[in-house]
Amino acid sequence: MAVRSRRPGANAVLLPVLLTGALALAACSSGGSSTTSQGGAAAAKTLVIDTSFDLKTADPGRTYEPTGLIIGKATYDTLLTFEGSDVTKPVPALAESFELSEDGTELTLKLRQGATFADGSPVTADDVVFS
């Protein structure tokens, strides 16, 4: 089955979604091992579905479940990120620097020079506002 899209780069977004689905299905396989009960007879096989990889959308503006957040982080650069498990101090990523006003109501971000989209077009402040 061929997947076609009018947007350039849509396959780059679709690929991680398909790979995640394939990995989830592979995790559900039995791997050829069998379980026996205490009496020695083979126990009934049970299908266990792990809902932690439940993906409702890969749209980063509408993603709230953990799997969508994982895909979004692997697919898109963000303006700010965190180092390790310290979520108290954001660090620049796509932004070169940032400044928060004294009253905490205004955030000023300076975009990193040379940042581009997958098609090579430059990332602009208008793109950030749009997304």
XYZ file of N, CA, C and O in Angstrom, residues 3 5-6 8-9 11 15-16 18 21 34-35 37-38 46-47 51 54 57 67 75 80 87 90 92-93 95 103 118:
116
model
N 1.535 5.231 0.501
C 1.000 6.367 1.242
C 1.472 7.620 0.537
O 2.663 7.818 0.346
N 1.139 11.935 0.164
C 0.789 13.147 0.889
C 1.086 14.353 0.026
O 1.990 14.330 -0.797
N 0.316 15.410 0.219
C 0.560 16.648 -0.508
C 1.648 17.468 0.159
O 2.193 18.357 -0.438
N 5.326 18.112 1.598
C 6.667 17.531 1.576
C 7.104 17.231 2.997
O 6.839 17.974 3.910
N 7.765 16.102 3.184
C 8.262 15.734 4.505
C 7.248 14.991 5.351
O 7.533 14.640 6.478
N 6.217 12.018 4.975
C 6.710 10.656 5.218
C 7.671 10.617 6.386
O 7.779 9.615 7.080
N 6.841 7.861 9.236
C 7.756 6.760 9.498
C 7.884 6.429 10.985
O 7.752 5.267 11.362
N 8.113 7.415 11.880
C 8.212 7.062 13.304
C 6.915 6.470 13.861
O 6.952 5.584 14.714
N 4.727 4.608 12.161
C 4.655 3.221 11.697
C 5.656 2.330 12.434
O 5.334 1.195 12.797
N 4.313 1.539 15.869
C 3.273 0.524 15.791
C 3.846 -0.867 15.571
O 3.412 -1.841 16.195
N 6.730 -21.203 25.905
C 5.427 -21.622 26.417
C 5.500 -21.695 27.934
O 6.544 -21.935 28.514
N 4.351 -21.471 28.529
C 4.271 -21.497 29.984
C 3.531 -22.760 30.392
O 2.537 -23.127 29.791
N 1.729 -24.982 33.594
C 1.197 -24.868 34.952
C 1.907 -25.883 35.843
O 2.729 -26.658 35.388
N 1.543 -25.909 37.104
C 2.194 -26.828 38.032
C 1.976 -28.280 37.642
O 2.808 -29.128 37.909
N -2.514 -16.136 26.778
C -3.240 -14.898 27.052
C -2.582 -13.759 26.300
O -1.367 -13.598 26.361
N -3.388 -12.969 25.598
C -2.892 -11.792 24.908
C -2.975 -10.615 25.872
O -4.040 -10.285 26.382
N -1.316 -0.646 26.929
C -1.912 0.604 26.471
C -1.018 1.808 26.709
O -1.400 2.929 26.420
N -0.423 3.868 23.442
C -1.656 4.255 22.782
C -1.444 5.603 22.113
O -1.232 6.606 22.788
N -2.777 10.791 18.230
C -2.353 11.680 17.156
C -0.858 11.935 17.260
O -0.295 11.869 18.351
N 3.058 8.370 24.424
C 3.615 7.909 23.150
C 3.713 9.061 22.160
O 4.712 9.200 21.459
N 10.902 13.632 16.667
C 10.665 14.144 15.324
C 10.968 15.627 15.165
O 11.462 16.052 14.138
N 13.037 25.203 23.525
C 13.755 24.955 24.769
C 13.652 23.477 25.095
O 12.739 22.799 24.641
N 13.984 19.185 35.360
C 12.971 19.938 34.621
C 12.720 21.305 35.252
O 11.731 21.957 34.947
N 15.017 25.251 32.091
C 15.048 25.042 30.639
C 16.360 25.537 30.044
O 16.969 26.482 30.541
N 18.359 26.347 26.122
C 18.058 26.603 24.714
C 18.295 25.375 23.839
O 19.205 24.595 24.081
N 17.464 25.227 22.823
C 17.634 24.163 21.826
C 17.560 24.828 20.450
O 18.580 25.219 19.909
N 16.065 27.624 20.098
C 16.336 29.008 20.491
C 17.805 29.113 20.891
O 18.372 28.197 21.462
N 8.078 40.007 35.818
C 6.756 39.604 36.308
C 6.315 38.247 35.752
O 5.248 37.750 36.077
N 13.253 20.455 7.202
C 13.787 19.309 6.468
C 13.991 19.621 4.988
O 14.883 19.069 4.355
